[in-house]
């Protein structure tokens, strides 16, 4: 993969894209093996394999939350708790991914809201964790690498 650019949103969209997250040295890598959506000349290509890397960032600087909704006597509630990368690795080892359904960016911050995918083979994890939210405050840019 070759370097594309830093902070490539909205040229690169992650909505409905599957990824796995890992750490290598002092870098966070989110690998999108099935591709990301790249907007080029008003056309969208969903098959561009890619990776997003955050250099000079440890896993301790990333917040991974499990958000599980439930109803209590007809009142909608949510339980949020921080989970570790090791807990997510259980999903990845079983062939599962996280699928981005919402992405938000601002200066020095990003938030990705994700579902566990595929649902059927990871039903146990979906019931345990619900949705996964990944966020970070970081001065390091999101480095986009694409097979383009």
mmCIF file of C-alpha atoms in Angstrom:
data_model
loop_
_atom_site.group_PDB
_atom_site.id
_atom_site.type_symbol
_atom_site.label_atom_id
_atom_site.label_comp_id
_atom_site.label_asym_id
_atom_site.label_seq_id
_atom_site.Cartn_x
_atom_site.Cartn_y
_atom_site.Cartn_z
ATOM 1 C CA UNK A 1 0.000 0.000 0.000
ATOM 2 C CA UNK A 2 1.195 3.475 -0.750
ATOM 3 C CA UNK A 3 0.629 6.644 1.235
ATOM 4 C CA UNK A 4 -2.406 8.551 -0.040
ATOM 5 C CA UNK A 5 -2.730 11.541 2.298
ATOM 6 C CA UNK A 6 -3.329 12.613 5.884
ATOM 7 C CA UNK A 7 -6.890 13.132 7.101
ATOM 8 C CA UNK A 8 -8.548 12.133 3.815
ATOM 9 C CA UNK A 9 -12.216 12.476 4.823
ATOM 10 C CA UNK A 10 -14.484 13.111 2.804
ATOM 11 C CA UNK A 11 -12.420 11.863 -0.153
ATOM 12 C CA UNK A 12 -12.226 8.487 1.597
ATOM 13 C CA UNK A 13 -15.397 7.331 3.323
ATOM 14 C CA UNK A 14 -15.469 4.433 5.789
ATOM 15 C CA UNK A 15 -19.245 3.966 6.039
ATOM 16 C CA UNK A 16 -20.188 0.258 5.759
ATOM 17 C CA UNK A 17 -16.503 -0.733 5.546
ATOM 18 C CA UNK A 18 -15.146 -3.645 7.604
ATOM 19 C CA UNK A 19 -11.871 -3.363 9.491
ATOM 20 C CA UNK A 20 -9.681 -4.876 12.167
ATOM 21 C CA UNK A 21 -7.519 -2.829 14.499
ATOM 22 C CA UNK A 22 -4.033 -3.756 15.690
ATOM 23 C CA UNK A 23 -0.938 -2.196 17.213
ATOM 24 C CA UNK A 24 2.572 -2.417 15.778
ATOM 25 C CA UNK A 25 5.368 -0.699 17.689
ATOM 26 C CA UNK A 26 3.988 2.736 18.599
ATOM 27 C CA UNK A 27 1.426 2.769 15.779
ATOM 28 C CA UNK A 28 -2.281 1.984 15.586
ATOM 29 C CA UNK A 29 -3.332 0.337 12.320
ATOM 30 C CA UNK A 30 -6.878 -0.141 11.071
ATOM 31 C CA UNK A 31 -6.834 -2.537 8.110
ATOM 32 C CA UNK A 32 -9.733 -2.548 5.632
ATOM 33 C CA UNK A 33 -9.230 -5.808 3.665
ATOM 34 C CA UNK A 34 -12.471 -5.527 1.669
ATOM 35 C CA UNK A 35 -11.898 -1.904 0.747
ATOM 36 C CA UNK A 36 -12.976 1.645 1.515
ATOM 37 C CA UNK A 37 -15.040 4.104 -0.505
ATOM 38 C CA UNK A 38 -12.850 6.492 -2.496
ATOM 39 C CA UNK A 39 -14.511 9.446 -4.236
ATOM 40 C CA UNK A 40 -12.730 10.307 -7.478
ATOM 41 C CA UNK A 41 -14.183 12.584 -10.164
ATOM 42 C CA UNK A 42 -17.667 12.287 -8.621
ATOM 43 C CA UNK A 43 -17.519 8.477 -8.827
ATOM 44 C CA UNK A 44 -17.249 6.186 -5.829
ATOM 45 C CA UNK A 45 -15.011 3.114 -5.874
ATOM 46 C CA UNK A 46 -15.835 0.768 -2.952
ATOM 47 C CA UNK A 47 -13.133 -1.793 -3.699
ATOM 48 C CA UNK A 48 -9.936 0.123 -2.880
ATOM 49 C CA UNK A 49 -8.125 -1.863 -0.194
ATOM 50 C CA UNK A 50 -6.695 0.381 2.457
ATOM 51 C CA UNK A 51 -5.236 0.992 5.874
ATOM 52 C CA UNK A 52 -5.390 3.911 8.272
ATOM 53 C CA UNK A 53 -2.418 4.376 10.543
ATOM 54 C CA UNK A 54 -1.848 6.681 13.496
ATOM 55 C CA UNK A 55 1.865 7.024 14.183
ATOM 56 C CA UNK A 56 3.263 8.021 17.573
ATOM 57 C CA UNK A 57 0.077 6.859 19.247
ATOM 58 C CA UNK A 58 -0.258 4.021 21.713
ATOM 59 C CA UNK A 59 -3.364 1.970 22.320
ATOM 60 C CA UNK A 60 -3.676 3.752 25.685
ATOM 61 C CA UNK A 61 -4.488 6.978 23.822
ATOM 62 C CA UNK A 62 -7.425 5.353 22.007
ATOM 63 C CA UNK A 63 -10.745 4.872 23.786
ATOM 64 C CA UNK A 64 -12.740 1.772 22.842
ATOM 65 C CA UNK A 65 -16.219 1.703 24.363
ATOM 66 C CA UNK A 66 -18.911 -0.928 24.327
ATOM 67 C CA UNK A 67 -22.365 0.689 24.151
ATOM 68 C CA UNK A 68 -25.255 -1.630 24.897
ATOM 69 C CA UNK A 69 -28.833 -0.295 24.690
ATOM 70 C CA UNK A 70 -31.698 -1.768 26.728
ATOM 71 C CA UNK A 71 -35.181 -0.910 27.973
ATOM 72 C CA UNK A 72 -35.981 -0.703 31.664
ATOM 73 C CA UNK A 73 -39.719 -0.528 32.279
ATOM 74 C CA UNK A 74 -40.194 1.145 28.895
ATOM 75 C CA UNK A 75 -37.405 3.678 29.430
ATOM 76 C CA UNK A 76 -34.569 3.542 26.928
ATOM 77 C CA UNK A 77 -31.169 3.275 28.630
ATOM 78 C CA UNK A 78 -27.610 2.540 27.537
ATOM 79 C CA UNK A 79 -24.674 1.018 29.345
ATOM 80 C CA UNK A 80 -21.260 2.195 28.190
ATOM 81 C CA UNK A 81 -18.018 0.644 29.373
ATOM 82 C CA UNK A 82 -14.467 0.809 28.180
ATOM 83 C CA UNK A 83 -13.093 -2.394 26.693
ATOM 84 C CA UNK A 84 -9.578 -3.418 25.698
ATOM 85 C CA UNK A 85 -8.051 -4.301 22.360
ATOM 86 C CA UNK A 86 -7.569 -7.848 23.697
ATOM 87 C CA UNK A 87 -11.353 -8.194 24.012
ATOM 88 C CA UNK A 88 -11.766 -7.049 20.396
ATOM 89 C CA UNK A 89 -9.083 -9.517 19.317
ATOM 90 C CA UNK A 90 -11.435 -12.350 20.346
ATOM 91 C CA UNK A 91 -13.819 -11.154 17.628
ATOM 92 C CA UNK A 92 -11.014 -10.759 15.068
ATOM 93 C CA UNK A 93 -9.613 -14.241 15.789
ATOM 94 C CA UNK A 94 -13.033 -15.732 14.956
ATOM 95 C CA UNK A 95 -13.016 -13.995 11.553
ATOM 96 C CA UNK A 96 -15.108 -11.054 12.690
ATOM 97 C CA UNK A 97 -14.706 -7.389 11.871
ATOM 98 C CA UNK A 98 -15.928 -4.028 13.024
ATOM 99 C CA UNK A 99 -18.124 -2.241 10.487
ATOM 100 C CA UNK A 100 -18.212 1.567 10.566
ATOM 101 C CA UNK A 101 -21.725 3.024 10.480
ATOM 102 C CA UNK A 102 -20.884 6.576 11.598
ATOM 103 C CA UNK A 103 -17.679 8.590 11.451
ATOM 104 C CA UNK A 104 -17.040 12.058 12.865
ATOM 105 C CA UNK A 105 -13.892 14.160 12.612
ATOM 106 C CA UNK A 106 -12.748 17.426 14.137
ATOM 107 C CA UNK A 107 -9.375 18.998 14.762
ATOM 108 C CA UNK A 108 -7.280 16.450 16.660
ATOM 109 C CA UNK A 109 -10.182 14.064 17.264
ATOM 110 C CA UNK A 110 -12.093 11.276 15.563
ATOM 111 C CA UNK A 111 -15.019 9.053 16.552
ATOM 112 C CA UNK A 112 -16.039 5.889 14.726
ATOM 113 C CA UNK A 113 -19.245 4.109 15.708
ATOM 114 C CA UNK A 114 -19.106 0.462 14.688
ATOM 115 C CA UNK A 115 -21.175 -2.693 14.625
ATOM 116 C CA UNK A 116 -19.729 -6.172 15.054
ATOM 117 C CA UNK A 117 -19.822 -7.951 11.692
ATOM 118 C CA UNK A 118 -20.903 -10.541 10.611
ATOM 119 C CA UNK A 119 -23.706 -10.656 13.127
ATOM 120 C CA UNK A 120 -24.651 -14.349 12.857
ATOM 121 C CA UNK A 121 -21.238 -15.828 13.585
ATOM 122 C CA UNK A 122 -20.508 -13.264 16.318
ATOM 123 C CA UNK A 123 -23.918 -13.194 18.011
ATOM 124 C CA UNK A 124 -22.375 -13.959 21.416
ATOM 125 C CA UNK A 125 -20.114 -10.896 21.153
ATOM 126 C CA UNK A 126 -22.915 -8.649 19.867
ATOM 127 C CA UNK A 127 -25.052 -9.596 22.872
ATOM 128 C CA UNK A 128 -22.126 -8.966 25.215
ATOM 129 C CA UNK A 129 -20.781 -5.708 23.713
ATOM 130 C CA UNK A 130 -23.555 -4.143 21.606
ATOM 131 C CA UNK A 131 -22.048 -1.358 19.495
ATOM 132 C CA UNK A 132 -18.376 -0.386 19.595
ATOM 133 C CA UNK A 133 -17.241 3.238 19.644
ATOM 134 C CA UNK A 134 -13.603 4.080 18.936
ATOM 135 C CA UNK A 135 -12.369 7.590 19.620
ATOM 136 C CA UNK A 136 -9.150 9.458 20.229
ATOM 137 C CA UNK A 137 -7.750 12.903 20.894
ATOM 138 C CA UNK A 138 -4.430 12.897 19.092
ATOM 139 C CA UNK A 139 -2.084 15.385 17.521
ATOM 140 C CA UNK A 140 -0.970 12.715 15.039
ATOM 141 C CA UNK A 141 -2.918 12.764 11.767
ATOM 142 C CA UNK A 142 -4.791 9.798 10.380
ATOM 143 C CA UNK A 143 -2.467 8.468 7.657
ATOM 144 C CA UNK A 144 -4.377 6.882 4.774
ATOM 145 C CA UNK A 145 -2.625 4.149 2.748
ATOM 146 C CA UNK A 146 -4.442 2.781 -0.299
ATOM 147 C CA UNK A 147 -3.910 0.180 -3.047
ATOM 148 C CA UNK A 148 -4.873 2.655 -5.695
#
